[in-house]
Amino acid sequence: KNEVEQSPQNLTAQEGEFITINCSYSVGISALHWLQQHPGGGIVSLFMLSSGKKKHGRLIATINIQEKHSSLHITASHPRDSAVYICAVDQGAQKLVFGQGTRLTINP
Amino acid sequence: DSGVTQTPKHLITATGQRVTLRCSPRSGDLSVYWYQQSLDQGLQFLIQYYNGEERAKGNILERFSAQQFPDLHSELNLSSLELGDSALYFCASSVSGTHNEQFFGPGTRLTVL
């Protein structure tokens, strides 16, 4: 079993829909990162969080340390949100362990 | 644009060869990280340097080595290349060595034939 599990692996939705991507982990962590990888391959850091909730524009990330679970939400989804979203946990000393990614496709 | 630069963008080489990948961190960032992304393994942490010193090591093969220079740029050296080393290699940087957001470079795509 992987230390970091994401669900779903693939998600297709219509423009405007509310999107949720989940990440569960089985190890102790000091922080959790959400990353976005564009079709061209580039990776952008979306959030780094160790507790509670963070919001940036239409993106919201939450984490529940007790349940070892994090969610990434996208409100009013748009085709430009189509990308692979990757959850990564920092087990300390900045050693990131990555989930397998969720491929999101938003159709117009 | 994250401010992290990587060269080259693409590299095609043969098995048994040696290559060097280069990374320049964002201005002011002291920490550099190297990651490998392959189709079968996904993203994996290789190694971290902080202000010239090795800080953390991940799944880095003995055939691979890295260093960070006084001007804070970093190089990843891959030797005795095998077909399975074909992957995207990303560099990232952060301000310090702990609990910081990481900024990723555009990656170097290595193809070993």
PDB file of C-alpha atoms in Angstrom:
ATOM      1  CA  LYS A   1       0.000   0.000   0.000  1.00  0.00           C
ATOM      2  CA  ASN A   2       1.327   3.439  -0.926  1.00  0.00           C
ATOM      3  CA  GLU A   3       1.975   5.893   1.873  1.00  0.00           C
ATOM      4  CA  VAL A   4      -0.039   8.519  -0.008  1.00  0.00           C
ATOM      5  CA  GLU A   5      -3.252   7.575  -1.781  1.00  0.00           C
ATOM      6  CA  GLN A   6      -5.281   9.898  -3.964  1.00  0.00           C
ATOM      7  CA  SER A   7      -8.811   9.481  -5.231  1.00  0.00           C
ATOM      8  CA  PRO A   8     -10.149   9.486  -7.778  1.00  0.00           C
ATOM      9  CA  GLN A   9      -7.319   8.661 -10.202  1.00  0.00           C
ATOM     10  CA  ASN A  10      -9.270  10.240 -13.063  1.00  0.00           C
ATOM     11  CA  LEU A  11     -12.085  12.752 -12.956  1.00  0.00           C
ATOM     12  CA  THR A  12     -14.065  14.238 -15.811  1.00  0.00           C
ATOM     13  CA  ALA A  13     -16.584  16.993 -15.150  1.00  0.00           C
ATOM     14  CA  GLN A  14     -18.488  19.750 -16.889  1.00  0.00           C
ATOM     15  CA  GLU A  15     -17.513  23.379 -16.689  1.00  0.00           C
ATOM     16  CA  GLY A  16     -18.952  25.005 -13.583  1.00  0.00           C
ATOM     17  CA  GLU A  17     -19.060  21.868 -11.443  1.00  0.00           C
ATOM     18  CA  PHE A  18     -17.648  21.706  -7.908  1.00  0.00           C
ATOM     19  CA  ILE A  19     -14.623  19.405  -7.829  1.00  0.00           C
ATOM     20  CA  THR A  20     -13.201  17.461  -4.892  1.00  0.00           C
ATOM     21  CA  ILE A  21      -9.940  15.499  -4.936  1.00  0.00           C
ATOM     22  CA  ASN A  22      -8.996  13.471  -1.884  1.00  0.00           C
ATOM     23  CA  CYS A  23      -5.650  12.514  -0.381  1.00  0.00           C
ATOM     24  CA  SER A  24      -5.095  10.037   2.450  1.00  0.00           C
ATOM     25  CA  TYR A  25      -1.760   9.265   4.016  1.00  0.00           C
ATOM     26  CA  SER A  26      -0.538   6.689   6.466  1.00  0.00           C
ATOM     27  CA  VAL A  27       2.537   8.327   7.976  1.00  0.00           C
ATOM     28  CA  GLY A  28       3.193  11.202  10.350  1.00  0.00           C
ATOM     29  CA  ILE A  29       3.734  14.437   8.508  1.00  0.00           C
ATOM     30  CA  SER A  30       4.898  17.955   9.164  1.00  0.00           C
ATOM     31  CA  ALA A  31       3.101  19.430   6.147  1.00  0.00           C
ATOM     32  CA  LEU A  32       1.104  18.494   3.080  1.00  0.00           C
ATOM     33  CA  HIS A  33       1.495  20.003  -0.381  1.00  0.00           C
ATOM     34  CA  TRP A  34      -0.929  20.195  -3.281  1.00  0.00           C
ATOM     35  CA  LEU A  35       0.697  20.556  -6.687  1.00  0.00           C
ATOM     36  CA  GLN A  36      -0.701  21.087 -10.169  1.00  0.00           C
ATOM     37  CA  GLN A  37       1.020  19.600 -13.197  1.00  0.00           C
ATOM     38  CA  HIS A  38       0.043  21.069 -16.538  1.00  0.00           C
ATOM     39  CA  PRO A  39      -0.246  18.999 -19.723  1.00  0.00           C
ATOM     40  CA  GLY A  40       3.120  20.429 -20.814  1.00  0.00           C
ATOM     41  CA  GLY A  41       4.739  18.946 -17.710  1.00  0.00           C
ATOM     42  CA  GLY A  42       5.349  22.035 -15.585  1.00  0.00           C
ATOM     43  CA  ILE A  43       4.585  21.772 -11.849  1.00  0.00           C
ATOM     44  CA  VAL A  44       3.071  24.579  -9.800  1.00  0.00           C
ATOM     45  CA  SER A  45       2.761  24.570  -6.034  1.00  0.00           C
ATOM     46  CA  LEU A  46      -0.844  25.334  -5.058  1.00  0.00           C
ATOM     47  CA  PHE A  47      -0.856  24.970  -1.293  1.00  0.00           C
ATOM     48  CA  MET A  48       1.284  23.935   1.627  1.00  0.00           C
ATOM     49  CA  LEU A  49      -0.664  23.295   4.812  1.00  0.00           C
ATOM     50  CA  SER A  50      -0.196  21.675   8.174  1.00  0.00           C
ATOM     51  CA  SER A  51      -3.604  22.346   9.694  1.00  0.00           C
ATOM     52  CA  GLY A  52      -7.037  23.726   8.915  1.00  0.00           C
ATOM     53  CA  LYS A  53      -7.927  25.263   5.613  1.00  0.00           C
ATOM     54  CA  LYS A  54      -6.424  27.546   2.958  1.00  0.00           C
ATOM     55  CA  LYS A  55      -8.127  29.345   0.091  1.00  0.00           C
ATOM     56  CA  HIS A  56      -6.693  30.877  -3.050  1.00  0.00           C
ATOM     57  CA  GLY A  57      -9.155  32.132  -5.609  1.00  0.00           C
ATOM     58  CA  ARG A  58     -11.419  29.232  -6.608  1.00  0.00           C
ATOM     59  CA  LEU A  59      -9.185  26.664  -4.890  1.00  0.00           C
ATOM     60  CA  ILE A  60      -9.651  25.489  -1.316  1.00  0.00           C
ATOM     61  CA  ALA A  61      -7.487  22.970   0.530  1.00  0.00           C
ATOM     62  CA  THR A  62      -8.328  21.372   3.844  1.00  0.00           C
ATOM     63  CA  ILE A  63      -6.479  18.976   6.071  1.00  0.00           C
ATOM     64  CA  ASN A  64      -7.559  16.819   9.008  1.00  0.00           C
ATOM     65  CA  ILE A  65      -4.429  15.726  10.854  1.00  0.00           C
ATOM     66  CA  GLN A  66      -6.259  13.262  13.132  1.00  0.00           C
ATOM     67  CA  GLU A  67      -7.870  11.476  10.197  1.00  0.00           C
ATOM     68  CA  LYS A  68      -4.740  11.811   8.005  1.00  0.00           C
ATOM     69  CA  HIS A  69      -6.786  13.185   5.159  1.00  0.00           C
ATOM     70  CA  SER A  70      -6.733  16.237   2.930  1.00  0.00           C
ATOM     71  CA  SER A  71      -9.060  17.498   0.227  1.00  0.00           C
ATOM     72  CA  LEU A  72      -8.593  19.907  -2.643  1.00  0.00           C
ATOM     73  CA  HIS A  73     -11.740  21.633  -3.853  1.00  0.00           C
ATOM     74  CA  ILE A  74     -12.225  23.647  -7.024  1.00  0.00           C
ATOM     75  CA  THR A  75     -15.327  25.827  -7.249  1.00  0.00           C
ATOM     76  CA  ALA A  76     -16.845  26.898 -10.578  1.00  0.00           C
ATOM     77  CA  SER A  77     -14.450  24.655 -12.502  1.00  0.00           C
ATOM     78  CA  HIS A  78     -13.145  25.794 -15.869  1.00  0.00           C
ATOM     79  CA  PRO A  79     -11.457  23.951 -18.761  1.00  0.00           C
ATOM     80  CA  ARG A  80      -8.177  25.676 -17.854  1.00  0.00           C
ATOM     81  CA  ASP A  81      -8.278  23.744 -14.545  1.00  0.00           C
ATOM     82  CA  SER A  82      -7.642  20.557 -16.536  1.00  0.00           C
ATOM     83  CA  ALA A  83      -4.368  19.170 -15.200  1.00  0.00           C
ATOM     84  CA  VAL A  84      -2.945  16.492 -12.934  1.00  0.00           C
ATOM     85  CA  TYR A  85      -3.258  17.345  -9.255  1.00  0.00           C
ATOM     86  CA  ILE A  86      -0.679  15.794  -6.961  1.00  0.00           C
ATOM     87  CA  CYS A  87      -0.704  15.472  -3.196  1.00  0.00           C
ATOM     88  CA  ALA A  88       2.653  15.229  -1.438  1.00  0.00           C
ATOM     89  CA  VAL A  89       3.438  14.798   2.242  1.00  0.00           C
ATOM     90  CA  ASP A  90       6.499  16.095   4.030  1.00  0.00           C
ATOM     91  CA  GLN A  91       7.607  13.521   6.551  1.00  0.00           C
ATOM     92  CA  GLY A  92      10.091  15.965   7.991  1.00  0.00           C
ATOM     93  CA  ALA A  93      13.407  17.170   6.614  1.00  0.00           C
ATOM     94  CA  GLN A  94      11.549  18.230   3.467  1.00  0.00           C
ATOM     95  CA  LYS A  95      11.502  14.672   2.069  1.00  0.00           C
ATOM     96  CA  LEU A  96       8.327  14.719   0.012  1.00  0.00           C
ATOM     97  CA  VAL A  97       6.414  11.528  -0.687  1.00  0.00           C
ATOM     98  CA  PHE A  98       4.006  11.887  -3.592  1.00  0.00           C
ATOM     99  CA  GLY A  99       0.617  10.461  -4.414  1.00  0.00           C
ATOM    100  CA  GLN A 100       0.045   9.035  -7.852  1.00  0.00           C
ATOM    101  CA  GLY A 101      -1.901  12.080  -8.989  1.00  0.00           C
ATOM    102  CA  THR A 102      -5.471  12.769 -10.085  1.00  0.00           C
ATOM    103  CA  ARG A 103      -6.034  13.581 -13.736  1.00  0.00           C
ATOM    104  CA  LEU A 104      -8.799  16.187 -13.986  1.00  0.00           C
ATOM    105  CA  THR A 105     -10.536  17.021 -17.249  1.00  0.00           C
ATOM    106  CA  ILE A 106     -13.080  19.819 -17.363  1.00  0.00           C
ATOM    107  CA  ASN A 107     -15.227  19.847 -20.491  1.00  0.00           C
ATOM    108  CA  PRO A 108     -16.753  23.097 -21.762  1.00  0.00           C
TER     109      PRO A 108
ATOM    110  CA  ASP B   1       7.329  31.483 -14.349  1.00  0.00           C
ATOM    111  CA  SER B   2       8.556  30.153 -10.996  1.00  0.00           C
ATOM    112  CA  GLY B   3      11.972  31.800 -11.244  1.00  0.00           C
ATOM    113  CA  VAL B   4      13.705  28.404 -11.186  1.00  0.00           C
ATOM    114  CA  THR B   5      15.608  27.588 -14.363  1.00  0.00           C
ATOM    115  CA  GLN B   6      16.766  24.225 -15.615  1.00  0.00           C
ATOM    116  CA  THR B   7      18.979  23.331 -18.532  1.00  0.00           C
ATOM    117  CA  PRO B   8      18.812  21.601 -20.875  1.00  0.00           C
ATOM    118  CA  LYS B   9      15.085  21.185 -21.574  1.00  0.00           C
ATOM    119  CA  HIS B  10      15.608  17.975 -23.485  1.00  0.00           C
ATOM    120  CA  LEU B  11      18.481  15.518 -23.526  1.00  0.00           C
ATOM    121  CA  ILE B  12      18.806  12.410 -25.658  1.00  0.00           C
ATOM    122  CA  THR B  13      21.707  10.101 -25.011  1.00  0.00           C
ATOM    123  CA  ALA B  14      22.751   6.477 -25.148  1.00  0.00           C
ATOM    124  CA  THR B  15      23.038   3.790 -22.511  1.00  0.00           C
ATOM    125  CA  GLY B  16      26.299   3.889 -20.591  1.00  0.00           C
ATOM    126  CA  GLN B  17      26.763   7.620 -21.059  1.00  0.00           C
ATOM    127  CA  ARG B  18      27.008  10.363 -18.427  1.00  0.00           C
ATOM    128  CA  VAL B  19      24.997  13.589 -18.370  1.00  0.00           C
ATOM    129  CA  THR B  20      24.787  16.683 -16.180  1.00  0.00           C
ATOM    130  CA  LEU B  21      21.561  18.524 -15.472  1.00  0.00           C
ATOM    131  CA  ARG B  22      21.743  22.075 -14.213  1.00  0.00           C
ATOM    132  CA  CYS B  23      19.420  24.064 -11.961  1.00  0.00           C
ATOM    133  CA  SER B  24      19.433  27.698 -10.887  1.00  0.00           C
ATOM    134  CA  PRO B  25      17.169  28.422  -7.912  1.00  0.00           C
ATOM    135  CA  ARG B  26      15.013  31.499  -7.415  1.00  0.00           C
ATOM    136  CA  SER B  27      16.916  34.529  -6.263  1.00  0.00           C
ATOM    137  CA  GLY B  28      17.297  34.332  -2.491  1.00  0.00           C
ATOM    138  CA  ASP B  29      16.421  30.650  -2.166  1.00  0.00           C
ATOM    139  CA  LEU B  30      19.039  28.622  -0.339  1.00  0.00           C
ATOM    140  CA  SER B  31      17.574  25.163  -0.728  1.00  0.00           C
ATOM    141  CA  VAL B  32      17.495  23.057  -3.891  1.00  0.00           C
ATOM    142  CA  TYR B  33      15.661  19.764  -4.385  1.00  0.00           C
ATOM    143  CA  TRP B  34      15.912  17.205  -7.184  1.00  0.00           C
ATOM    144  CA  TYR B  35      13.023  14.959  -8.230  1.00  0.00           C
ATOM    145  CA  GLN B  36      12.590  12.229 -10.814  1.00  0.00           C
ATOM    146  CA  GLN B  37       9.268  11.600 -12.555  1.00  0.00           C
ATOM    147  CA  SER B  38       8.999   8.397 -14.530  1.00  0.00           C
ATOM    148  CA  LEU B  39       5.918   6.784 -16.023  1.00  0.00           C
ATOM    149  CA  ASP B  40       6.013   3.748 -13.760  1.00  0.00           C
ATOM    150  CA  GLN B  41       7.257   5.301 -10.498  1.00  0.00           C
ATOM    151  CA  GLY B  42       5.622   8.728 -10.536  1.00  0.00           C
ATOM    152  CA  LEU B  43       7.382  11.572  -8.749  1.00  0.00           C
ATOM    153  CA  GLN B  44      10.205  10.630  -6.401  1.00  0.00           C
ATOM    154  CA  PHE B  45      12.417  12.765  -4.207  1.00  0.00           C
ATOM    155  CA  LEU B  46      16.101  12.308  -4.982  1.00  0.00           C
ATOM    156  CA  ILE B  47      18.139  14.730  -2.902  1.00  0.00           C
ATOM    157  CA  GLN B  48      18.116  18.132  -1.179  1.00  0.00           C
ATOM    158  CA  TYR B  49      20.880  20.672  -0.719  1.00  0.00           C
ATOM    159  CA  TYR B  50      20.807  23.655   1.590  1.00  0.00           C
ATOM    160  CA  ASN B  51      23.371  26.418   1.223  1.00  0.00           C
ATOM    161  CA  GLY B  52      25.907  24.065  -0.323  1.00  0.00           C
ATOM    162  CA  GLU B  53      25.440  21.154   2.059  1.00  0.00           C
ATOM    163  CA  GLU B  54      23.528  17.931   1.479  1.00  0.00           C
ATOM    164  CA  ARG B  55      20.441  18.079   3.740  1.00  0.00           C
ATOM    165  CA  ALA B  56      18.302  15.055   2.847  1.00  0.00           C
ATOM    166  CA  LYS B  57      18.590  12.029   0.628  1.00  0.00           C
ATOM    167  CA  GLY B  58      15.803  10.020  -0.967  1.00  0.00           C
ATOM    168  CA  ASN B  59      15.742   7.270  -3.555  1.00  0.00           C
ATOM    169  CA  ILE B  60      18.870   8.369  -5.347  1.00  0.00           C
ATOM    170  CA  LEU B  61      20.890   5.679  -7.085  1.00  0.00           C
ATOM    171  CA  GLU B  62      24.621   5.372  -6.466  1.00  0.00           C
ATOM    172  CA  ARG B  63      25.162   6.161 -10.169  1.00  0.00           C
ATOM    173  CA  PHE B  64      23.643   9.579  -9.532  1.00  0.00           C
ATOM    174  CA  SER B  65      25.286  12.407  -7.643  1.00  0.00           C
ATOM    175  CA  ALA B  66      24.549  16.056  -7.050  1.00  0.00           C
ATOM    176  CA  GLN B  67      26.152  19.154  -5.666  1.00  0.00           C
ATOM    177  CA  GLN B  68      25.290  22.748  -4.905  1.00  0.00           C
ATOM    178  CA  PHE B  69      27.863  25.386  -5.719  1.00  0.00           C
ATOM    179  CA  PRO B  70      28.737  28.604  -3.820  1.00  0.00           C
ATOM    180  CA  ASP B  71      26.505  30.616  -6.174  1.00  0.00           C
ATOM    181  CA  LEU B  72      23.709  28.207  -5.123  1.00  0.00           C
ATOM    182  CA  HIS B  73      23.135  26.646  -8.514  1.00  0.00           C
ATOM    183  CA  SER B  74      23.017  22.878  -8.466  1.00  0.00           C
ATOM    184  CA  GLU B  75      23.969  20.077 -10.806  1.00  0.00           C
ATOM    185  CA  LEU B  76      22.684  16.520 -10.952  1.00  0.00           C
ATOM    186  CA  ASN B  77      25.102  14.063 -12.511  1.00  0.00           C
ATOM    187  CA  LEU B  78      23.758  10.818 -13.933  1.00  0.00           C
ATOM    188  CA  SER B  79      26.284   8.201 -15.024  1.00  0.00           C
ATOM    189  CA  SER B  80      26.273   4.715 -16.569  1.00  0.00           C
ATOM    190  CA  LEU B  81      22.845   5.560 -17.894  1.00  0.00           C
ATOM    191  CA  GLU B  82      20.263   2.828 -18.359  1.00  0.00           C
ATOM    192  CA  LEU B  83      17.038   2.779 -20.341  1.00  0.00           C
ATOM    193  CA  GLY B  84      15.103   3.013 -17.066  1.00  0.00           C
ATOM    194  CA  ASP B  85      16.689   6.367 -16.264  1.00  0.00           C
ATOM    195  CA  SER B  86      14.566   7.970 -18.964  1.00  0.00           C
ATOM    196  CA  ALA B  87      12.346  10.407 -17.070  1.00  0.00           C
ATOM    197  CA  LEU B  88      11.540  14.015 -16.334  1.00  0.00           C
ATOM    198  CA  TYR B  89      13.951  15.478 -13.806  1.00  0.00           C
ATOM    199  CA  PHE B  90      12.671  18.444 -11.835  1.00  0.00           C
ATOM    200  CA  CYS B  91      14.541  20.843  -9.658  1.00  0.00           C
ATOM    201  CA  ALA B  92      12.760  22.912  -7.038  1.00  0.00           C
ATOM    202  CA  SER B  93      13.931  25.600  -4.654  1.00  0.00           C
ATOM    203  CA  SER B  94      12.738  27.108  -1.400  1.00  0.00           C
ATOM    204  CA  VAL B  95      13.814  29.910   0.886  1.00  0.00           C
ATOM    205  CA  SER B  96      15.094  27.680   3.653  1.00  0.00           C
ATOM    206  CA  GLY B  97      15.382  23.994   4.305  1.00  0.00           C
ATOM    207  CA  THR B  98      12.258  23.353   6.315  1.00  0.00           C
ATOM    208  CA  HIS B  99       8.507  23.840   5.994  1.00  0.00           C
ATOM    209  CA  ASN B 100       8.613  26.057   2.960  1.00  0.00           C
ATOM    210  CA  GLU B 101       6.685  26.140  -0.253  1.00  0.00           C
ATOM    211  CA  GLN B 102       8.788  24.728  -3.072  1.00  0.00           C
ATOM    212  CA  PHE B 103       9.000  26.357  -6.484  1.00  0.00           C
ATOM    213  CA  PHE B 104       9.540  23.988  -9.375  1.00  0.00           C
ATOM    214  CA  GLY B 105      11.598  24.437 -12.494  1.00  0.00           C
ATOM    215  CA  PRO B 106      10.285  23.434 -15.938  1.00  0.00           C
ATOM    216  CA  GLY B 107      12.112  20.110 -15.853  1.00  0.00           C
ATOM    217  CA  THR B 108      14.635  18.335 -18.049  1.00  0.00           C
ATOM    218  CA  ARG B 109      13.322  15.469 -20.146  1.00  0.00           C
ATOM    219  CA  LEU B 110      15.994  12.772 -20.394  1.00  0.00           C
ATOM    220  CA  THR B 111      15.681  10.050 -23.002  1.00  0.00           C
ATOM    221  CA  VAL B 112      18.160   7.182 -22.891  1.00  0.00           C
ATOM    222  CA  LEU B 113      18.256   5.126 -26.078  1.00  0.00           C
TER     223      LEU B 113
END
